[in-house]
Tab-separated table of C-alpha atoms in Angstrom:
chain	number	residue	atom	x	y	z
A	1	ASP	CA	-35.994	5.982	-10.878
A	2	ALA	CA	-35.478	9.050	-8.342
A	3	GLY	CA	-38.987	9.794	-6.783
A	4	VAL	CA	-40.012	13.370	-5.983
A	5	ILE	CA	-37.695	14.880	-3.770
A	6	GLN	CA	-39.045	17.730	-1.761
A	7	SER	CA	-37.150	19.999	0.846
A	8	PRO	CA	-36.392	20.437	3.803
A	9	ARG	CA	-38.289	17.743	5.650
A	10	HIS	CA	-39.037	19.639	8.410
A	11	GLU	CA	-38.754	23.536	8.935
A	12	VAL	CA	-39.296	25.071	12.280
A	13	THR	CA	-39.572	28.701	12.193
A	14	GLU	CA	-40.925	31.916	14.002
A	15	MET	CA	-43.659	33.930	13.062
A	16	GLY	CA	-43.029	36.563	10.288
A	17	GLN	CA	-40.008	34.560	8.633
A	18	GLU	CA	-40.029	33.712	5.372
A	19	VAL	CA	-40.447	29.810	4.747
A	20	THR	CA	-39.230	28.464	1.130
A	21	LEU	CA	-39.806	24.643	0.579
A	22	ARG	CA	-38.631	22.899	-2.754
A	23	CYS	CA	-39.753	20.100	-5.005
A	24	LYS	CA	-38.270	18.754	-7.968
A	25	PRO	CA	-40.636	16.205	-9.620
A	26	ILE	CA	-39.747	13.221	-11.474
A	27	SER	CA	-38.214	13.685	-15.007
A	28	GLY	CA	-40.630	13.478	-17.693
A	29	HIS	CA	-44.112	14.646	-15.370
A	30	ASN	CA	-45.394	17.613	-16.907
A	31	SER	CA	-47.522	18.649	-14.031
A	32	LEU	CA	-46.884	19.693	-10.349
A	33	PHE	CA	-49.181	19.921	-7.456
A	34	TRP	CA	-48.476	21.491	-3.977
A	35	TYR	CA	-50.983	19.985	-1.426
A	36	ARG	CA	-51.229	21.058	2.273
A	37	GLN	CA	-52.059	18.589	5.178
A	38	THR	CA	-53.743	19.274	8.307
A	39	MET	CA	-55.903	17.353	11.119
A	40	MET	CA	-58.338	20.098	11.038
A	41	ARG	CA	-58.641	20.209	6.645
A	42	GLY	CA	-56.545	16.963	5.286
A	43	LEU	CA	-55.593	17.484	2.349
A	44	GLU	CA	-56.010	20.829	0.408
A	45	LEU	CA	-54.872	21.169	-3.308
A	46	LEU	CA	-52.950	24.840	-3.357
A	47	ILE	CA	-51.751	25.212	-6.616
A	48	TYR	CA	-50.820	23.357	-9.788
A	49	PHE	CA	-48.816	23.494	-13.134
A	50	ASN	CA	-48.995	22.329	-16.131
A	51	ASN	CA	-45.810	22.131	-18.612
A	52	ASN	CA	-44.604	24.692	-15.504
A	53	VAL	CA	-47.370	26.918	-16.081
A	54	PRO	CA	-49.728	27.573	-12.975
A	55	ILE	CA	-53.509	26.234	-14.299
A	56	ASP	CA	-55.056	26.859	-10.917
A	57	ASP	CA	-54.145	28.555	-7.457
A	58	SER	CA	-57.493	28.825	-6.051
A	59	GLY	CA	-56.416	26.889	-3.531
A	60	MET	CA	-53.776	29.469	-2.307
A	61	PRO	CA	-54.761	30.867	1.043
A	62	GLU	CA	-53.751	34.028	0.658
A	63	ASP	CA	-51.320	36.565	-0.520
A	64	ARG	CA	-48.620	36.019	1.882
A	65	PHE	CA	-48.187	31.923	-0.282
A	66	SER	CA	-46.863	32.191	-3.718
A	67	ALA	CA	-45.442	29.396	-5.903
A	68	LYS	CA	-43.176	28.943	-8.517
A	69	MET	CA	-42.335	26.875	-11.130
A	70	PRO	CA	-39.123	28.263	-13.248
A	71	ASN	CA	-38.242	25.130	-15.400
A	72	ALA	CA	-39.607	21.467	-15.509
A	73	SER	CA	-37.227	20.051	-12.849
A	74	PHE	CA	-37.581	22.890	-10.087
A	75	SER	CA	-40.796	24.250	-7.922
A	76	THR	CA	-40.968	26.554	-4.749
A	77	LEU	CA	-43.428	27.357	-2.373
A	78	LYS	CA	-43.181	30.267	-0.533
A	79	ILE	CA	-44.459	31.957	2.482
A	80	GLN	CA	-43.920	35.328	3.365
A	81	PRO	CA	-44.351	36.159	6.123
A	82	SER	CA	-45.374	32.823	7.965
A	83	GLU	CA	-48.012	32.774	10.419
A	84	PRO	CA	-48.148	29.437	13.336
A	85	ARG	CA	-52.123	28.841	11.398
A	86	ASP	CA	-49.167	27.906	8.361
A	87	SER	CA	-47.951	24.919	10.599
A	88	ALA	CA	-48.612	22.013	8.418
A	89	VAL	CA	-47.388	19.545	6.171
A	90	TYR	CA	-46.825	20.440	2.464
A	91	PHE	CA	-46.577	17.977	0.347
A	92	CYS	CA	-45.273	18.229	-3.680
A	93	ALA	CA	-46.874	15.255	-6.304
A	94	SER	CA	-45.955	15.043	-9.919
A	95	SER	CA	-47.787	13.503	-13.081
A	96	ARG	CA	-47.315	12.180	-16.385
A	97	ALA	CA	-50.748	12.756	-17.664
A	98	ARG	CA	-52.019	15.323	-19.505
A	99	ARG	CA	-55.498	13.416	-18.002
A	100	THR	CA	-55.851	11.907	-14.455
A	101	GLY	CA	-53.493	9.799	-13.599
A	102	GLU	CA	-51.567	8.457	-10.223
A	103	LEU	CA	-49.756	11.432	-8.666
A	104	PHE	CA	-46.481	10.789	-6.913
A	105	PHE	CA	-45.770	11.992	-4.315
A	106	GLY	CA	-42.625	13.634	-2.274
A	107	GLU	CA	-42.178	12.493	1.613
A	108	GLY	CA	-43.592	15.989	2.163
A	109	SER	CA	-41.869	19.222	4.306
A	110	ARG	CA	-43.469	19.586	7.948
A	111	LEU	CA	-43.573	23.213	8.383
A	112	THR	CA	-43.722	24.565	12.325
A	113	VAL	CA	-44.226	28.123	12.744
A	114	LEU	CA	-43.776	29.412	16.204
B	1	ALA	CA	-67.982	21.067	-7.294
B	2	GLN	CA	-66.705	17.891	-6.735
B	3	THR	CA	-66.923	16.228	-2.984
B	4	VAL	CA	-65.656	13.542	-1.406
B	5	THR	CA	-66.953	12.337	2.026
B	6	GLN	CA	-65.488	9.518	3.941
B	7	SER	CA	-67.643	8.937	7.070
B	8	GLN	CA	-65.905	7.354	8.535
B	9	PRO	CA	-62.997	8.853	10.501
B	10	GLU	CA	-61.386	5.746	12.413
B	11	MET	CA	-61.691	1.853	11.713
B	12	SER	CA	-60.180	-1.249	13.541
B	13	VAL	CA	-59.919	-4.453	12.059
B	14	GLN	CA	-58.535	-8.169	13.457
B	15	GLU	CA	-55.326	-9.063	11.835
B	16	ALA	CA	-56.220	-11.795	8.448
B	17	GLU	CA	-60.033	-10.238	8.578
B	18	THR	CA	-62.002	-8.206	6.373
B	19	VAL	CA	-62.344	-4.714	6.481
B	20	THR	CA	-64.500	-2.232	3.904
B	21	LEU	CA	-64.038	1.513	4.158
B	22	SER	CA	-66.727	3.599	2.499
B	23	CYS	CA	-66.168	6.545	0.447
B	24	THR	CA	-69.460	8.796	-1.600
B	25	TYR	CA	-68.495	11.297	-4.183
B	26	ASP	CA	-70.364	13.706	-5.974
B	27	THR	CA	-69.670	14.602	-9.338
B	28	SER	CA	-71.437	16.101	-12.509
B	29	GLU	CA	-68.913	14.858	-15.137
B	30	SER	CA	-69.102	11.625	-16.278
B	31	ASP	CA	-65.380	10.334	-17.107
B	32	TYR	CA	-63.513	10.547	-13.938
B	33	TYR	CA	-61.077	8.289	-11.984
B	34	LEU	CA	-61.394	7.369	-8.145
B	35	PHE	CA	-58.426	6.179	-6.267
B	36	TRP	CA	-57.421	5.161	-2.832
B	37	TYR	CA	-54.397	5.925	-1.453
B	38	LYS	CA	-52.567	4.770	1.715
B	39	GLN	CA	-50.606	7.088	4.325
B	40	PRO	CA	-48.767	5.303	6.599
B	41	PRO	CA	-47.207	6.757	9.546
B	42	SER	CA	-44.235	7.575	7.601
B	43	ARG	CA	-46.301	10.107	6.000
B	44	GLN	CA	-45.570	8.943	2.533
B	45	MET	CA	-48.848	8.633	0.403
B	46	ILE	CA	-48.665	5.059	-2.017
B	47	LEU	CA	-51.254	4.382	-4.246
B	48	VAL	CA	-53.627	1.296	-3.273
B	49	ILE	CA	-55.871	1.072	-6.271
B	50	ARG	CA	-57.252	2.967	-8.918
B	51	GLN	CA	-60.541	2.542	-11.070
B	52	GLU	CA	-61.711	4.490	-14.456
B	53	ALA	CA	-65.429	5.320	-14.393
B	54	TYR	CA	-65.619	4.206	-17.441
B	55	LYS	CA	-65.214	0.236	-16.396
B	56	GLN	CA	-68.064	-1.273	-15.015
B	57	GLN	CA	-65.352	-4.369	-13.433
B	58	ASN	CA	-64.303	-3.323	-9.805
B	59	ALA	CA	-60.523	-2.633	-9.653
B	60	THR	CA	-58.240	-5.175	-7.848
B	61	GLU	CA	-54.927	-5.597	-6.627
B	62	ASN	CA	-54.133	-8.263	-4.553
B	63	ARG	CA	-55.880	-8.169	-1.211
B	64	PHE	CA	-57.266	-5.201	-1.837
B	65	SER	CA	-60.200	-4.635	-4.366
B	66	VAL	CA	-62.947	-2.377	-4.709
B	67	ASN	CA	-66.858	-1.845	-4.826
B	68	PHE	CA	-67.620	0.799	-7.640
B	69	GLN	CA	-71.127	1.809	-7.896
B	70	LYS	CA	-71.485	4.757	-10.307
B	71	ALA	CA	-75.024	5.425	-9.735
B	72	ALA	CA	-74.752	5.297	-6.358
B	73	LYS	CA	-71.566	7.413	-6.817
B	74	SER	CA	-69.957	5.028	-4.071
B	75	PHE	CA	-66.284	3.393	-4.233
B	76	SER	CA	-65.318	1.270	-1.502
B	77	LEU	CA	-62.505	-0.915	-0.563
B	78	LYS	CA	-61.941	-3.651	0.684
B	79	ILE	CA	-59.367	-5.414	2.483
B	80	SER	CA	-58.903	-9.294	2.927
B	81	ASP	CA	-56.366	-10.978	5.023
B	82	SER	CA	-55.574	-7.297	6.816
B	83	GLN	CA	-51.949	-7.388	7.760
B	84	LEU	CA	-50.277	-5.526	10.518
B	85	GLY	CA	-48.560	-3.757	7.818
B	86	ASP	CA	-52.462	-2.411	6.500
B	87	ALA	CA	-52.527	-0.111	9.127
B	88	ALA	CA	-52.733	3.574	7.887
B	89	MET	CA	-54.730	6.326	7.304
B	90	TYR	CA	-56.521	5.502	4.026
B	91	PHE	CA	-57.663	8.435	1.443
B	92	CYS	CA	-60.078	8.242	-1.010
B	93	ALA	CA	-59.560	10.455	-3.860
B	94	TYR	CA	-61.276	11.923	-7.406
B	95	GLY	CA	-59.716	13.055	-10.510
B	96	GLY	CA	-61.496	14.199	-13.165
B	97	ALA	CA	-61.449	16.501	-16.188
B	98	THR	CA	-58.213	18.282	-14.578
B	99	ASN	CA	-55.908	16.311	-13.750
B	100	LYS	CA	-55.606	17.622	-9.984
B	101	LEU	CA	-57.001	15.662	-7.259
B	102	ILE	CA	-59.619	16.004	-4.734
B	103	PHE	CA	-59.187	13.933	-1.617
B	104	GLY	CA	-61.516	12.694	1.386
B	105	THR	CA	-60.833	13.711	5.178
B	106	GLY	CA	-59.259	10.008	5.195
B	107	THR	CA	-59.819	6.485	7.536
B	108	LEU	CA	-57.273	5.982	10.299
B	109	LEU	CA	-57.599	2.171	10.182
B	110	ALA	CA	-55.514	0.145	13.070
B	111	VAL	CA	-55.186	-3.386	12.907
B	112	GLN	CA	-55.298	-5.685	16.245
B	113	PRO	CA	-52.686	-8.351	16.151
């Protein structure tokens, strides 16, 4: 079985540019999560979806961040405009259970904003 | 709001020895799950072990076991017979009524040969 697939693995961009991170969850999983990992703040939940519907976006840092899930097999996290403080590893994860169960993580997208 | 605290930023253990990583959490919920995830240098997040709060028996997975103290809100991870491949960042995580996980800040484990 294919795991959670994220792209790109690495992204280097300049301040002010738009960044789009992509995620394909595991087939059959109905929940999708976007986390951000930094040295200072650890793993933070940005937003999560159940059945393609955003449930909790309270972790989204500001209006520059947006996430969509147009269908069960694809999600995007967009940052526009990007800033150096957005540099981090962004993880996508998915799970099958409506109640908490194991999250399956992608390999992460490392974003560097110069 | 639920919180997860890992008070040991770094730990070190000799190969073949045993090490315990600490985790405490705070919640008012009675039904929840607790997890330990491992993140090696490859940065892949790997589930190590899971504990359901309603189960009194401590979870065990091969060399990994937990000491779950519900009243004390404590959830420590014991790694027996440590191996070089166990070197990684370990995260404790809480999952409650929603299906999101809240992570601690992590403990970086070094294994000395």
